[in-house]
Amino acid sequence: MAIRIVSLVARLGLAAVWLISGGIKFLDPVQTKIAVRAYQLLPESLVGPVAIAMPLVEIVLGLLLLVGLAVRASAAVSVLMLVVLIGVIISVWARGLSIDCGCFGGGGAADVDAWDYFSEILRDIGFLALALWLCFFPRSPLALGQGSRTAFSVEAQSSMAR
């Protein structure tokens, strides 16, 4: 039962991360484009499409996790996105750029130091841990998806099995 509760907390926590992050970016597309451009990794022709797609993907992931549909698949996509984001932050740090990651709005040139990058990486590793947990333990209470749903009590679980 404890695993199911941890899965519920992980699912709702990761949903909140994606919904807040995606929502802030979606509401400020100009700033999101500035943030994507600041990483200096994409050709200019891809900056706009990535700045539009990223918040939408984050919002969809957040909604799926919030309601508990396709939890394992949403967690797997979250793992991929977080690994890429961590890699991109490491790349910026290694190249000596000084930017705000724009993960929760903002972004672009900023006065940051090694601690800022390190703390962003640690934060994203924490989110990655939530996503990995859900890859292995996707079932939780209050989920709508058949492969993600479980009951709160042992009695309810045993009665459902009959």
PDB file of C-alpha atoms in Angstrom:
ATOM      1  CA  MET A   1       0.000   0.000   0.000  1.00  0.00           C
ATOM      2  CA  ALA A   2       2.864   2.413   0.781  1.00  0.00           C
ATOM      3  CA  ILE A   3       4.163   2.048  -2.772  1.00  0.00           C
ATOM      4  CA  ARG A   4       0.770   3.132  -4.119  1.00  0.00           C
ATOM      5  CA  ILE A   5       0.744   6.216  -1.904  1.00  0.00           C
ATOM      6  CA  VAL A   6       4.296   7.133  -2.961  1.00  0.00           C
ATOM      7  CA  SER A   7       3.169   6.673  -6.565  1.00  0.00           C
ATOM      8  CA  LEU A   8       0.210   9.000  -5.978  1.00  0.00           C
ATOM      9  CA  VAL A   9       2.472  11.673  -4.492  1.00  0.00           C
ATOM     10  CA  ALA A  10       5.000  11.219  -7.332  1.00  0.00           C
ATOM     11  CA  ARG A  11       2.249  11.375  -9.963  1.00  0.00           C
ATOM     12  CA  LEU A  12       0.626  14.510  -8.557  1.00  0.00           C
ATOM     13  CA  GLY A  13       3.985  16.150  -7.864  1.00  0.00           C
ATOM     14  CA  LEU A  14       5.284  15.568 -11.372  1.00  0.00           C
ATOM     15  CA  ALA A  15       1.926  16.671 -12.790  1.00  0.00           C
ATOM     16  CA  ALA A  16       2.247  19.939 -10.868  1.00  0.00           C
ATOM     17  CA  VAL A  17       5.792  20.470 -12.175  1.00  0.00           C
ATOM     18  CA  TRP A  18       4.739  20.000 -15.801  1.00  0.00           C
ATOM     19  CA  LEU A  19       1.532  22.031 -15.484  1.00  0.00           C
ATOM     20  CA  ILE A  20       3.239  24.984 -13.787  1.00  0.00           C
ATOM     21  CA  SER A  21       6.264  24.916 -16.075  1.00  0.00           C
ATOM     22  CA  GLY A  22       4.216  24.467 -19.242  1.00  0.00           C
ATOM     23  CA  GLY A  23       1.563  26.946 -18.192  1.00  0.00           C
ATOM     24  CA  ILE A  24       4.055  29.726 -17.473  1.00  0.00           C
ATOM     25  CA  LYS A  25       5.822  29.148 -20.794  1.00  0.00           C
ATOM     26  CA  PHE A  26       2.535  28.917 -22.704  1.00  0.00           C
ATOM     27  CA  LEU A  27       1.337  32.243 -21.282  1.00  0.00           C
ATOM     28  CA  ASP A  28       4.556  34.022 -22.297  1.00  0.00           C
ATOM     29  CA  PRO A  29       5.576  32.672 -25.723  1.00  0.00           C
ATOM     30  CA  VAL A  30       7.935  35.579 -26.466  1.00  0.00           C
ATOM     31  CA  GLN A  31       9.960  34.945 -23.306  1.00  0.00           C
ATOM     32  CA  THR A  32       9.916  31.191 -23.989  1.00  0.00           C
ATOM     33  CA  LYS A  33      11.417  31.834 -27.407  1.00  0.00           C
ATOM     34  CA  ILE A  34      14.111  34.014 -25.818  1.00  0.00           C
ATOM     35  CA  ALA A  35      14.876  31.222 -23.333  1.00  0.00           C
ATOM     36  CA  VAL A  36      15.149  28.551 -26.058  1.00  0.00           C
ATOM     37  CA  ARG A  37      17.375  30.807 -28.180  1.00  0.00           C
ATOM     38  CA  ALA A  38      19.676  31.531 -25.195  1.00  0.00           C
ATOM     39  CA  TYR A  39      20.838  27.906 -25.065  1.00  0.00           C
ATOM     40  CA  GLN A  40      22.508  28.416 -28.467  1.00  0.00           C
ATOM     41  CA  LEU A  41      21.882  24.809 -29.466  1.00  0.00           C
ATOM     42  CA  LEU A  42      19.260  25.040 -32.197  1.00  0.00           C
ATOM     43  CA  PRO A  43      19.274  26.690 -35.595  1.00  0.00           C
ATOM     44  CA  GLU A  44      17.045  29.764 -35.627  1.00  0.00           C
ATOM     45  CA  SER A  45      14.517  27.913 -37.799  1.00  0.00           C
ATOM     46  CA  LEU A  46      13.836  25.491 -34.899  1.00  0.00           C
ATOM     47  CA  VAL A  47      13.753  27.977 -32.021  1.00  0.00           C
ATOM     48  CA  GLY A  48      10.128  29.012 -32.657  1.00  0.00           C
ATOM     49  CA  PRO A  49       8.712  25.511 -33.126  1.00  0.00           C
ATOM     50  CA  VAL A  50      10.492  24.212 -30.010  1.00  0.00           C
ATOM     51  CA  ALA A  51       9.306  27.235 -28.002  1.00  0.00           C
ATOM     52  CA  ILE A  52       5.738  26.451 -29.051  1.00  0.00           C
ATOM     53  CA  ALA A  53       5.880  22.657 -28.716  1.00  0.00           C
ATOM     54  CA  MET A  54       7.667  22.399 -25.381  1.00  0.00           C
ATOM     55  CA  PRO A  55       4.975  24.060 -23.228  1.00  0.00           C
ATOM     56  CA  LEU A  56       2.262  22.087 -24.998  1.00  0.00           C
ATOM     57  CA  VAL A  57       4.040  18.782 -24.363  1.00  0.00           C
ATOM     58  CA  GLU A  58       4.567  19.752 -20.721  1.00  0.00           C
ATOM     59  CA  ILE A  59       0.889  20.648 -20.279  1.00  0.00           C
ATOM     60  CA  VAL A  60      -0.274  17.399 -21.902  1.00  0.00           C
ATOM     61  CA  LEU A  61       2.082  15.371 -19.688  1.00  0.00           C
ATOM     62  CA  GLY A  62       0.848  17.270 -16.637  1.00  0.00           C
ATOM     63  CA  LEU A  63      -2.806  16.670 -17.475  1.00  0.00           C
ATOM     64  CA  LEU A  64      -2.266  12.966 -18.183  1.00  0.00           C
ATOM     65  CA  LEU A  65      -0.435  12.519 -14.897  1.00  0.00           C
ATOM     66  CA  LEU A  66      -2.964  14.587 -12.972  1.00  0.00           C
ATOM     67  CA  VAL A  67      -5.901  12.427 -14.034  1.00  0.00           C
ATOM     68  CA  GLY A  68      -3.874   9.223 -14.088  1.00  0.00           C
ATOM     69  CA  LEU A  69      -4.105   8.251 -17.754  1.00  0.00           C
ATOM     70  CA  ALA A  70      -1.153   6.575 -19.488  1.00  0.00           C
ATOM     71  CA  VAL A  71       0.956   7.085 -16.372  1.00  0.00           C
ATOM     72  CA  ARG A  72       3.807   4.777 -17.391  1.00  0.00           C
ATOM     73  CA  ALA A  73       4.008   6.264 -20.898  1.00  0.00           C
ATOM     74  CA  SER A  74       3.797   9.829 -19.535  1.00  0.00           C
ATOM     75  CA  ALA A  75       6.519   9.017 -17.020  1.00  0.00           C
ATOM     76  CA  ALA A  76       8.725   7.558 -19.766  1.00  0.00           C
ATOM     77  CA  VAL A  77       8.335  10.699 -21.886  1.00  0.00           C
ATOM     78  CA  SER A  78       9.061  12.735 -18.751  1.00  0.00           C
ATOM     79  CA  VAL A  79      12.268  10.753 -18.217  1.00  0.00           C
ATOM     80  CA  LEU A  80      13.371  11.506 -21.775  1.00  0.00           C
ATOM     81  CA  MET A  81      12.549  15.200 -21.479  1.00  0.00           C
ATOM     82  CA  LEU A  82      14.287  15.545 -18.126  1.00  0.00           C
ATOM     83  CA  VAL A  83      17.425  13.755 -19.320  1.00  0.00           C
ATOM     84  CA  VAL A  84      17.560  16.129 -22.293  1.00  0.00           C
ATOM     85  CA  LEU A  85      16.972  19.167 -20.060  1.00  0.00           C
ATOM     86  CA  ILE A  86      19.701  18.066 -17.638  1.00  0.00           C
ATOM     87  CA  GLY A  87      22.063  17.497 -20.559  1.00  0.00           C
ATOM     88  CA  VAL A  88      21.269  20.912 -21.999  1.00  0.00           C
ATOM     89  CA  ILE A  89      21.939  22.631 -18.659  1.00  0.00           C
ATOM     90  CA  ILE A  90      25.245  20.759 -18.374  1.00  0.00           C
ATOM     91  CA  SER A  91      26.077  21.875 -21.925  1.00  0.00           C
ATOM     92  CA  VAL A  92      25.393  25.535 -21.139  1.00  0.00           C
ATOM     93  CA  TRP A  93      27.455  25.326 -17.956  1.00  0.00           C
ATOM     94  CA  ALA A  94      30.352  23.595 -19.747  1.00  0.00           C
ATOM     95  CA  ARG A  95      30.323  26.198 -22.546  1.00  0.00           C
ATOM     96  CA  GLY A  96      30.548  29.015 -20.015  1.00  0.00           C
ATOM     97  CA  LEU A  97      27.242  30.637 -20.968  1.00  0.00           C
ATOM     98  CA  SER A  98      25.464  32.680 -18.337  1.00  0.00           C
ATOM     99  CA  ILE A  99      21.718  32.151 -18.754  1.00  0.00           C
ATOM    100  CA  ASP A 100      18.616  31.479 -16.701  1.00  0.00           C
ATOM    101  CA  CYS A 101      17.328  28.050 -17.718  1.00  0.00           C
ATOM    102  CA  GLY A 102      13.786  29.336 -18.269  1.00  0.00           C
ATOM    103  CA  CYS A 103      12.423  26.113 -16.818  1.00  0.00           C
ATOM    104  CA  PHE A 104       9.705  27.945 -14.894  1.00  0.00           C
ATOM    105  CA  GLY A 105       9.452  31.068 -16.988  1.00  0.00           C
ATOM    106  CA  GLY A 106      11.976  33.748 -17.678  1.00  0.00           C
ATOM    107  CA  GLY A 107      15.127  32.597 -19.362  1.00  0.00           C
ATOM    108  CA  GLY A 108      17.787  34.250 -21.414  1.00  0.00           C
ATOM    109  CA  ALA A 109      20.926  36.067 -20.365  1.00  0.00           C
ATOM    110  CA  ALA A 110      21.337  36.216 -16.584  1.00  0.00           C
ATOM    111  CA  ASP A 111      23.958  36.645 -13.915  1.00  0.00           C
ATOM    112  CA  VAL A 112      24.345  33.027 -12.781  1.00  0.00           C
ATOM    113  CA  ASP A 113      27.177  30.984 -11.360  1.00  0.00           C
ATOM    114  CA  ALA A 114      28.142  27.346 -10.941  1.00  0.00           C
ATOM    115  CA  TRP A 115      25.855  26.949  -7.913  1.00  0.00           C
ATOM    116  CA  ASP A 116      22.850  28.068  -9.971  1.00  0.00           C
ATOM    117  CA  TYR A 117      23.523  25.434 -12.625  1.00  0.00           C
ATOM    118  CA  PHE A 118      24.289  22.773 -10.033  1.00  0.00           C
ATOM    119  CA  SER A 119      21.062  23.483  -8.124  1.00  0.00           C
ATOM    120  CA  GLU A 120      19.015  23.366 -11.361  1.00  0.00           C
ATOM    121  CA  ILE A 121      20.558  19.993 -12.195  1.00  0.00           C
ATOM    122  CA  LEU A 122      19.841  18.667  -8.688  1.00  0.00           C
ATOM    123  CA  ARG A 123      16.247  19.893  -8.914  1.00  0.00           C
ATOM    124  CA  ASP A 124      15.780  18.179 -12.274  1.00  0.00           C
ATOM    125  CA  ILE A 125      17.365  14.979 -10.931  1.00  0.00           C
ATOM    126  CA  GLY A 126      14.684  15.061  -8.228  1.00  0.00           C
ATOM    127  CA  PHE A 127      11.987  15.367 -10.892  1.00  0.00           C
ATOM    128  CA  LEU A 128      13.719  12.585 -12.829  1.00  0.00           C
ATOM    129  CA  ALA A 129      13.507  10.367  -9.740  1.00  0.00           C
ATOM    130  CA  LEU A 130       9.728  10.928  -9.610  1.00  0.00           C
ATOM    131  CA  ALA A 131       9.384  10.030 -13.286  1.00  0.00           C
ATOM    132  CA  LEU A 132      11.545   6.917 -12.925  1.00  0.00           C
ATOM    133  CA  TRP A 133       9.511   5.803  -9.909  1.00  0.00           C
ATOM    134  CA  LEU A 134       6.337   6.084 -11.987  1.00  0.00           C
ATOM    135  CA  CYS A 135       7.904   4.059 -14.801  1.00  0.00           C
ATOM    136  CA  PHE A 136       8.257   1.153 -12.385  1.00  0.00           C
ATOM    137  CA  PHE A 137       5.258   1.790 -10.113  1.00  0.00           C
ATOM    138  CA  PRO A 138       2.577   3.551 -12.187  1.00  0.00           C
ATOM    139  CA  ARG A 139      -0.449   2.338 -10.228  1.00  0.00           C
ATOM    140  CA  SER A 140      -1.892   4.764  -7.690  1.00  0.00           C
ATOM    141  CA  PRO A 141      -5.195   5.733  -6.120  1.00  0.00           C
ATOM    142  CA  LEU A 142      -7.413   8.258  -7.911  1.00  0.00           C
ATOM    143  CA  ALA A 143      -6.060   7.368 -11.353  1.00  0.00           C
ATOM    144  CA  LEU A 144      -8.538   7.061 -14.221  1.00  0.00           C
ATOM    145  CA  GLY A 145      -6.421   4.837 -16.471  1.00  0.00           C
ATOM    146  CA  GLN A 146      -7.135   1.152 -16.163  1.00  0.00           C
ATOM    147  CA  GLY A 147      -3.440   0.255 -16.031  1.00  0.00           C
ATOM    148  CA  SER A 148      -2.759   3.053 -13.563  1.00  0.00           C
ATOM    149  CA  ARG A 149      -5.696   2.712 -11.181  1.00  0.00           C
ATOM    150  CA  THR A 150      -5.685   1.159  -7.732  1.00  0.00           C
ATOM    151  CA  ALA A 151      -7.920   1.434  -4.717  1.00  0.00           C
ATOM    152  CA  PHE A 152      -6.966   3.062  -1.423  1.00  0.00           C
ATOM    153  CA  SER A 153      -7.717   0.183   0.936  1.00  0.00           C
ATOM    154  CA  VAL A 154      -6.706  -3.455   1.040  1.00  0.00           C
ATOM    155  CA  GLU A 155     -10.372  -4.407   1.468  1.00  0.00           C
ATOM    156  CA  ALA A 156     -11.338  -2.548  -1.686  1.00  0.00           C
ATOM    157  CA  GLN A 157      -8.480  -4.156  -3.596  1.00  0.00           C
ATOM    158  CA  SER A 158      -9.474  -7.660  -2.513  1.00  0.00           C
ATOM    159  CA  SER A 159     -13.136  -7.046  -3.358  1.00  0.00           C
ATOM    160  CA  MET A 160     -12.135  -5.784  -6.811  1.00  0.00           C
ATOM    161  CA  ALA A 161     -10.100  -8.932  -7.401  1.00  0.00           C
ATOM    162  CA  ARG A 162     -13.122 -11.180  -6.831  1.00  0.00           C
TER     163      ARG A 162
END
